[in-house]
Amino acid sequence: MVTPQSTVDSRYRVPWARRGSVLDHTDLAALTEVVQSGDPLSQGGWRTRFEERFRAHIGSRHAVSVTSGTVALELAIHLLDLEPGDEVVVTPQTYQGTIQPLLDYDVDVRFCDIDPVSLNLDPDALRPLLSRRTKAILLVHFGGYPARMDEIMALARPRGITVVEDCAHALGAAYHARRPGALGDLGCFSFHSSKNITTLGEGGMITCHREDWAERLERLRSNEIDGTFSSAPWPADPPVALPWMKYSADVYRHSCTGIRRAGTNATLSEAAAAVGLAQLDKLDALVERRRAIAARIDDVLGGYPFVRVPTTPGGVRHACHLYTFFVAEREIRDELIRVLDRRGVEIQLRYFPLHLTPEWRHRGHGDGECPVAERLWFEQHVNLPCHPELTDDQVRYLLDVLDDSLRELAGSVPRPSRRPRRIPCR
Ligand SMILES: *Cc1c(COP(=O)(O)O)cnc(C)c1O
């Protein structure tokens, strides 16, 4: 392992993930190979190999790399060909990047409430939101816990609704022997520094089965337009002096009859792709480490009846990108967060319900739209650091502090808790 000399001034003994992955000599070796090869540093063989390995891992027909998860989502949403008046159903419990591109479209966004166990879009809440105008569903596999895709796809397929999976947390997860990113229609991944693997800090991938979408994505990330063309012959044939000029000549023969979107340069560098390949080799070990830490936290929390720990059903493998649990009472939740922070455990709550953010309030959304998401967030939700960069000592410290804090708080649980308590699930 490369021992990082962090310049981040952390007062936390157990910090939140600055890096969600671990970089070691295999990543350095890959970088050395790229630098020494003399090959071009973009659009080369590393990117092709990374995409091929990624595609095979996910089980999708195509994988197209881009420069971030945000760009992946922007391009995926572009492929939906949204028209004014279309409806898009989205989850409120995700990072803002999942749905932010929709702010640029004149469409009706419907926030769908979440399942109180997984915090994923709830298929029962989804059904009544679907209409003849519903064009797409945007969901996240929250924290690496796969959404109930069988039920969601059973609702979407017969209605011709496109399902976009935000898989930023879900690399390494599994759903009945399949992978997020191959369950819906479009999968969007992030290789940001904090994610389950990283391509040197930034990077992303779009997976899909459709050939025409892969072709449009290929154009869009390479500064070409997404448009419709006719091959109306031009008056003069352009010269083709050398074989490589044939491409320009072919372009010259076409005329563009409609532009859907300008392209952009979203090329993942060769160095990033080479590290991505090396990281994929480690993916299972990295996710196992997350899962092992999560299992030990589960054990501690299991001793406290006022705490609810989400479990996963058989056939579902949680990638444990986030560790989330719920405390039955708001005052205890708030006090627990304060105590953990004082004792050096960094807590970040993921994520503020998006329908309550200023930009979505501005579009007419607001309080009461997703009662489960709101109640869980404002009253019960806690995330703990859970990532492979944590040392064994840090994990031990986290568990001790958590156990101590909960024991103290259990003493202060107000009177009602002495009655047998049902932890509210809805
Ligand atoms: C990180 C993240 C993104 C954005 O990915 P970037 O690579 O940082 O642009 C999108 N959605 C979710 C759920 C994320 O966690």
XYZ file of C-alpha atoms and ligand atoms in Angstrom:
441
model
C 0.000 0.000 0.000
C 1.134 3.526 -0.741
C 1.140 5.471 2.527
C -0.503 8.763 1.652
C 0.915 11.897 3.211
C -2.398 13.600 3.672
C -2.391 17.356 3.838
C -6.069 17.365 4.768
C -6.238 18.818 8.253
C -8.565 16.357 9.928
C -9.403 16.625 13.564
C -11.220 13.333 13.210
C -9.739 10.046 14.356
C -12.228 8.291 12.108
C -12.681 10.527 9.065
C -15.385 10.340 6.436
C -14.072 8.858 3.175
C -11.795 11.280 1.370
C -10.878 8.281 -0.728
C -13.332 5.461 -1.067
C -10.704 3.221 -2.563
C -7.134 2.203 -1.824
C -4.336 2.940 -4.279
C -1.324 0.617 -4.244
C 1.650 -0.550 -6.310
C -0.600 -1.970 -9.067
C -2.017 1.507 -9.738
C 1.483 2.971 -9.759
C 2.644 0.216 -12.125
C -0.223 0.986 -14.501
C 0.670 4.684 -14.477
C 4.340 3.920 -15.088
C 3.383 1.770 -18.055
C 1.265 4.539 -19.574
C 3.996 7.133 -19.105
C 6.767 4.918 -20.474
C 4.774 3.532 -23.408
C 5.126 6.540 -25.710
C 1.480 6.010 -26.732
C -0.997 8.866 -26.939
C -2.396 9.928 -23.593
C -6.010 9.994 -24.673
C -8.410 7.887 -26.762
C -6.073 4.914 -26.791
C -6.011 1.237 -25.900
C -6.297 1.687 -22.133
C -9.693 3.282 -22.446
C -10.881 0.510 -24.771
C -9.664 -2.188 -22.377
C -11.166 -0.460 -19.344
C -14.549 -0.158 -21.054
C -14.450 -3.774 -22.211
C -13.626 -5.072 -18.722
C -16.268 -2.835 -17.175
C -18.909 -3.917 -19.665
C -18.131 -7.582 -19.009
C -18.256 -7.060 -15.241
C -21.641 -5.323 -15.355
C -23.116 -7.573 -18.019
C -24.231 -4.745 -20.292
C -23.695 -4.723 -24.049
C -21.966 -1.342 -23.988
C -19.904 0.748 -21.578
C -18.881 4.285 -22.567
C -16.436 6.111 -20.289
C -16.758 9.825 -19.561
C -15.115 12.343 -17.256
C -17.522 12.160 -14.294
C -20.689 10.626 -12.950
C -22.395 13.964 -13.463
C -21.537 13.980 -17.176
C -22.756 10.363 -17.402
C -26.135 11.457 -15.990
C -26.349 14.535 -18.222
C -25.754 12.469 -21.351
C -28.050 9.635 -20.232
C -30.862 12.120 -19.588
C -30.227 13.686 -22.989
C -30.848 10.286 -24.606
C -34.390 10.284 -23.202
C -35.368 12.860 -25.875
C -37.611 14.624 -23.354
C -40.332 16.900 -24.704
C -42.258 19.651 -22.892
C -45.078 18.073 -20.919
C -43.332 14.755 -20.385
C -43.226 13.434 -16.833
C -40.155 12.003 -15.142
C -40.399 10.185 -11.812
C -37.376 10.581 -9.554
C -36.163 9.640 -6.101
C -35.705 12.497 -3.623
C -33.111 10.607 -1.603
C -29.916 10.933 -3.628
C -27.076 13.255 -4.486
C -28.285 16.311 -6.392
C -26.385 15.256 -9.545
C -28.847 12.401 -10.167
C -31.680 14.720 -11.134
C -30.030 18.108 -11.607
C -29.918 17.894 -15.434
C -33.740 17.867 -15.412
C -33.678 21.518 -14.335
C -32.716 22.311 -17.925
C -35.848 20.651 -19.336
C -39.437 21.785 -19.448
C -40.781 18.541 -17.968
C -42.908 17.659 -14.937
C -40.785 16.033 -12.273
C -42.622 13.784 -9.814
C -40.785 12.930 -6.615
C -41.554 9.374 -5.535
C -41.320 8.465 -1.843
C -38.798 5.914 -0.638
C -38.743 2.508 0.980
C -37.916 3.019 4.689
C -35.496 0.091 4.806
C -33.282 0.680 1.769
C -34.078 4.374 1.153
C -34.578 3.424 -2.480
C -37.524 4.430 -4.641
C -40.534 2.508 -3.318
C -42.342 0.516 -6.053
C -45.637 0.838 -4.135
C -45.328 4.622 -4.121
C -44.231 4.561 -7.752
C -47.292 2.843 -9.223
C -49.823 5.665 -8.610
C -47.369 8.261 -9.974
C -47.176 6.681 -13.422
C -49.289 8.128 -16.193
C -49.464 8.052 -19.964
C -47.080 11.008 -19.940
C -44.381 9.277 -17.871
C -41.289 9.068 -20.028
C -38.617 7.984 -17.559
C -37.766 6.927 -14.024
C -34.526 8.119 -12.405
C -33.442 6.127 -9.391
C -30.349 5.514 -7.302
C -29.162 2.335 -5.628
C -28.822 4.202 -2.360
C -25.539 3.639 -0.574
C -24.928 0.537 -2.702
C -28.193 -1.178 -1.685
C -29.807 -2.314 -4.975
C -33.322 -0.971 -5.550
C -36.251 -3.398 -6.051
C -35.618 -3.517 -9.779
C -37.831 -6.529 -10.627
C -40.912 -4.676 -9.406
C -39.816 -1.360 -10.901
C -39.073 -2.864 -14.323
C -42.380 -4.772 -14.241
C -44.098 -1.384 -13.952
C -41.871 0.404 -16.465
C -41.528 -2.152 -19.300
C -45.170 -2.544 -20.361
C -45.602 1.242 -20.294
C -42.513 1.899 -22.428
C -40.875 3.936 -19.641
C -37.072 4.254 -19.689
C -35.317 3.528 -16.383
C -32.042 5.294 -15.584
C -30.042 3.750 -12.740
C -27.652 6.019 -10.867
C -25.051 3.416 -9.901
C -22.561 5.852 -8.351
C -22.660 3.829 -5.096
C -23.454 0.433 -6.511
C -20.297 -0.826 -8.193
C -19.651 -4.213 -6.580
C -23.315 -4.747 -5.618
C -25.410 -7.586 -7.021
C -29.096 -8.210 -7.499
C -30.122 -11.840 -8.027
C -26.901 -12.714 -9.850
C -27.091 -9.558 -11.977
C -25.462 -6.182 -11.577
C -26.843 -2.680 -11.158
C -26.153 -0.928 -14.448
C -27.564 -3.863 -16.433
C -30.976 -4.031 -14.737
C -32.608 -0.915 -16.199
C -31.998 0.835 -19.517
C -29.085 3.155 -18.736
C -26.558 2.877 -15.894
C -24.469 5.839 -14.699
C -21.316 5.285 -12.640
C -18.909 7.638 -10.883
C -15.212 7.083 -10.220
C -14.882 10.191 -8.059
C -12.276 9.993 -5.311
C -14.884 8.990 -2.716
C -16.496 6.186 -4.737
C -15.947 2.407 -4.610
C -13.161 2.623 -7.194
C -11.528 5.737 -8.572
C -9.882 6.778 -11.835
C -7.523 9.203 -10.102
C -10.190 11.384 -8.578
C -12.705 11.953 -11.375
C -14.322 9.742 -13.967
C -17.567 8.080 -14.971
C -19.164 5.405 -17.142
C -22.487 4.887 -18.897
C -23.729 1.358 -19.496
C -26.548 0.338 -21.816
C -27.704 -2.471 -24.063
C -28.871 -0.343 -26.995
C -26.481 0.026 -29.903
C -27.940 3.342 -31.142
C -27.534 4.904 -27.692
C -23.910 3.751 -27.490
C -23.268 5.350 -30.880
C -24.880 8.638 -29.858
C -22.848 8.662 -26.632
C -19.660 7.983 -28.552
C -20.338 11.040 -30.716
C -21.418 13.251 -27.857
C -18.314 12.691 -25.758
C -16.051 13.367 -28.773
C -17.135 16.891 -29.651
C -19.514 15.813 -32.387
C -23.117 16.862 -32.491
C -26.029 14.589 -31.784
C -28.097 15.283 -34.852
C -29.940 13.885 -37.808
C -28.246 13.821 -41.160
C -29.180 13.419 -44.767
C -26.699 12.291 -47.347
C -27.656 14.874 -49.928
C -24.698 14.869 -52.287
C -22.633 18.026 -52.438
C -21.887 19.583 -55.816
C -18.244 18.682 -55.817
C -16.582 15.592 -54.450
C -14.009 16.546 -51.822
C -10.448 15.489 -52.512
C -9.125 12.316 -50.857
C -5.380 12.598 -51.229
C -4.515 10.229 -48.399
C -6.586 7.327 -47.002
C -7.217 9.015 -43.625
C -8.886 11.931 -45.395
C -11.736 9.632 -46.335
C -13.398 10.349 -42.985
C -13.507 14.100 -43.648
C -14.745 13.412 -47.149
C -17.580 11.246 -45.821
C -18.590 13.942 -43.346
C -18.503 16.493 -46.163
C -21.029 14.472 -48.154
C -23.663 14.744 -45.429
C -25.783 17.641 -44.417
C -27.251 18.077 -40.973
C -31.040 18.384 -40.835
C -31.480 18.741 -37.077
C -29.286 19.226 -34.027
C -30.356 17.558 -30.808
C -27.360 18.541 -28.716
C -23.859 19.916 -29.071
C -21.152 17.452 -28.241
C -18.507 17.983 -25.618
C -15.103 16.634 -24.786
C -15.706 14.082 -22.044
C -12.720 11.868 -22.808
C -11.323 9.902 -19.883
C -7.528 10.120 -20.065
C -5.389 7.034 -20.667
C -3.808 7.445 -17.234
C -7.248 7.453 -15.614
C -8.390 4.444 -17.638
C -5.222 2.489 -16.765
C -5.807 3.115 -13.060
C -9.471 2.181 -13.541
C -8.379 -1.211 -14.891
C -6.040 -1.765 -11.953
C -8.832 -0.728 -9.573
C -11.298 -3.177 -11.124
C -8.909 -6.007 -10.182
C -9.273 -4.905 -6.555
C -13.004 -4.212 -6.614
C -14.083 -7.412 -4.852
C -11.517 -6.977 -2.084
C -12.442 -3.308 -1.623
C -16.147 -4.093 -1.348
C -15.457 -7.055 0.963
C -13.601 -4.700 3.275
C -16.592 -2.341 3.308
C -18.929 -5.248 4.020
C -16.732 -6.584 6.826
C -16.689 -3.185 8.555
C -20.458 -2.883 8.073
C -21.038 -6.330 9.616
C -19.115 -5.312 12.734
C -21.117 -2.097 13.062
C -24.317 -4.180 12.648
C -23.224 -6.299 15.621
C -22.787 -3.281 17.874
C -26.079 -1.678 16.836
C -27.962 -4.954 17.231
C -27.698 -4.527 21.006
C -29.850 -1.373 21.074
C -33.608 -1.677 20.648
C -34.076 2.018 19.815
C -31.871 1.611 16.757
C -33.016 0.131 13.449
C -30.470 -1.462 11.119
C -31.516 -2.130 7.517
C -31.127 -5.730 6.415
C -30.890 -6.985 2.841
C -33.045 -9.795 1.435
C -31.502 -12.982 0.017
C -29.937 -12.601 -3.425
C -29.120 -8.934 -2.829
C -25.514 -7.940 -2.220
C -25.071 -4.511 -0.645
C -21.892 -2.717 -1.785
C -21.841 -0.750 1.520
C -20.783 2.487 -0.107
C -22.656 4.165 2.764
C -23.428 2.755 6.170
C -26.905 3.944 7.153
C -29.015 3.223 10.226
C -31.941 4.835 12.020
C -32.505 6.043 15.563
C -36.104 5.982 16.747
C -36.147 9.467 18.238
C -34.946 12.724 16.896
C -33.404 14.061 20.147
C -31.410 10.862 20.576
C -30.343 10.891 16.933
C -29.175 14.484 17.176
C -27.369 13.876 20.459
C -25.686 10.743 19.073
C -24.338 12.705 16.122
C -23.023 15.438 18.427
C -21.349 12.924 20.766
C -19.714 10.996 17.911
C -18.421 14.223 16.394
C -16.956 15.342 19.742
C -15.197 12.006 20.090
C -13.583 12.227 16.685
C -15.938 10.269 14.419
C -16.822 12.316 11.377
C -20.510 12.125 10.482
C -21.948 13.336 7.199
C -25.631 12.821 6.506
C -26.351 11.664 2.975
C -28.564 13.260 1.488
C -30.886 16.182 2.166
C -34.243 15.388 0.457
C -33.961 17.005 -2.935
C -37.561 18.142 -3.299
C -36.890 20.528 -0.389
C -33.847 22.212 -1.926
C -34.262 25.791 -3.238
C -34.003 24.814 -6.906
C -36.791 22.243 -6.654
C -38.927 24.436 -4.381
C -38.529 27.034 -7.119
C -40.116 24.512 -9.480
C -43.098 24.111 -7.141
C -42.016 21.225 -4.941
C -41.970 21.256 -1.160
C -42.855 19.871 2.255
C -45.058 16.844 2.590
C -44.385 15.523 -0.907
C -42.374 12.539 0.326
C -43.321 11.962 3.975
C -41.137 8.885 4.496
C -38.029 10.550 3.093
C -38.703 13.666 5.166
C -39.365 11.829 8.434
C -36.343 9.573 8.123
C -34.022 12.414 7.204
C -35.129 14.954 9.781
C -35.635 12.527 12.652
C -33.827 9.225 12.322
C -31.119 8.994 9.676
C -27.450 8.432 10.633
C -24.462 7.588 8.412
C -21.150 6.338 9.768
C -17.738 6.286 8.076
C -17.371 2.887 6.380
C -14.658 2.675 3.755
C -11.561 0.612 2.966
C -9.094 3.333 3.888
C -10.006 2.899 7.570
C -7.343 0.968 9.486
C -8.206 -1.824 11.919
C -7.425 0.579 14.775
C -9.798 3.176 13.417
C -12.551 0.583 13.009
C -12.029 -0.627 16.582
C -12.150 2.957 17.852
C -15.334 3.627 15.865
C -17.032 0.544 17.317
C -15.970 1.370 20.902
C -17.111 4.981 20.688
C -20.391 3.984 19.062
C -21.089 1.367 21.721
C -20.207 3.741 24.578
C -22.265 6.587 23.173
C -25.317 4.415 22.605
C -25.054 2.904 26.087
C -25.012 6.382 27.619
C -27.893 7.519 25.451
C -29.892 4.385 26.271
C -29.831 5.596 29.888
C -31.348 8.882 28.789
C -33.998 7.425 26.510
C -37.143 9.157 27.808
C -39.968 7.347 29.539
C -41.959 6.075 26.563
C -39.059 3.858 25.556
C -39.502 1.747 28.704
C -42.694 0.507 27.193
C -42.150 -2.157 24.576
C -41.458 -0.048 21.515
C -42.235 -0.723 17.932
C -39.720 1.014 15.774
C -41.814 2.823 13.186
C -41.253 1.500 9.737
C -43.387 3.955 7.883
C -20.947 11.007 -6.722
C -22.315 10.905 -7.217
C -22.695 11.429 -8.458
C -21.814 12.310 -9.288
O -20.622 11.732 -9.657
P -19.337 12.662 -9.987
O -18.382 11.692 -10.587
O -18.873 13.202 -8.676
O -19.757 13.720 -10.914
C -23.992 11.193 -8.903
N -24.867 10.512 -8.167
C -24.550 10.016 -6.950
C -25.578 9.242 -6.196
C -23.267 10.205 -6.427
O -22.981 9.725 -5.223
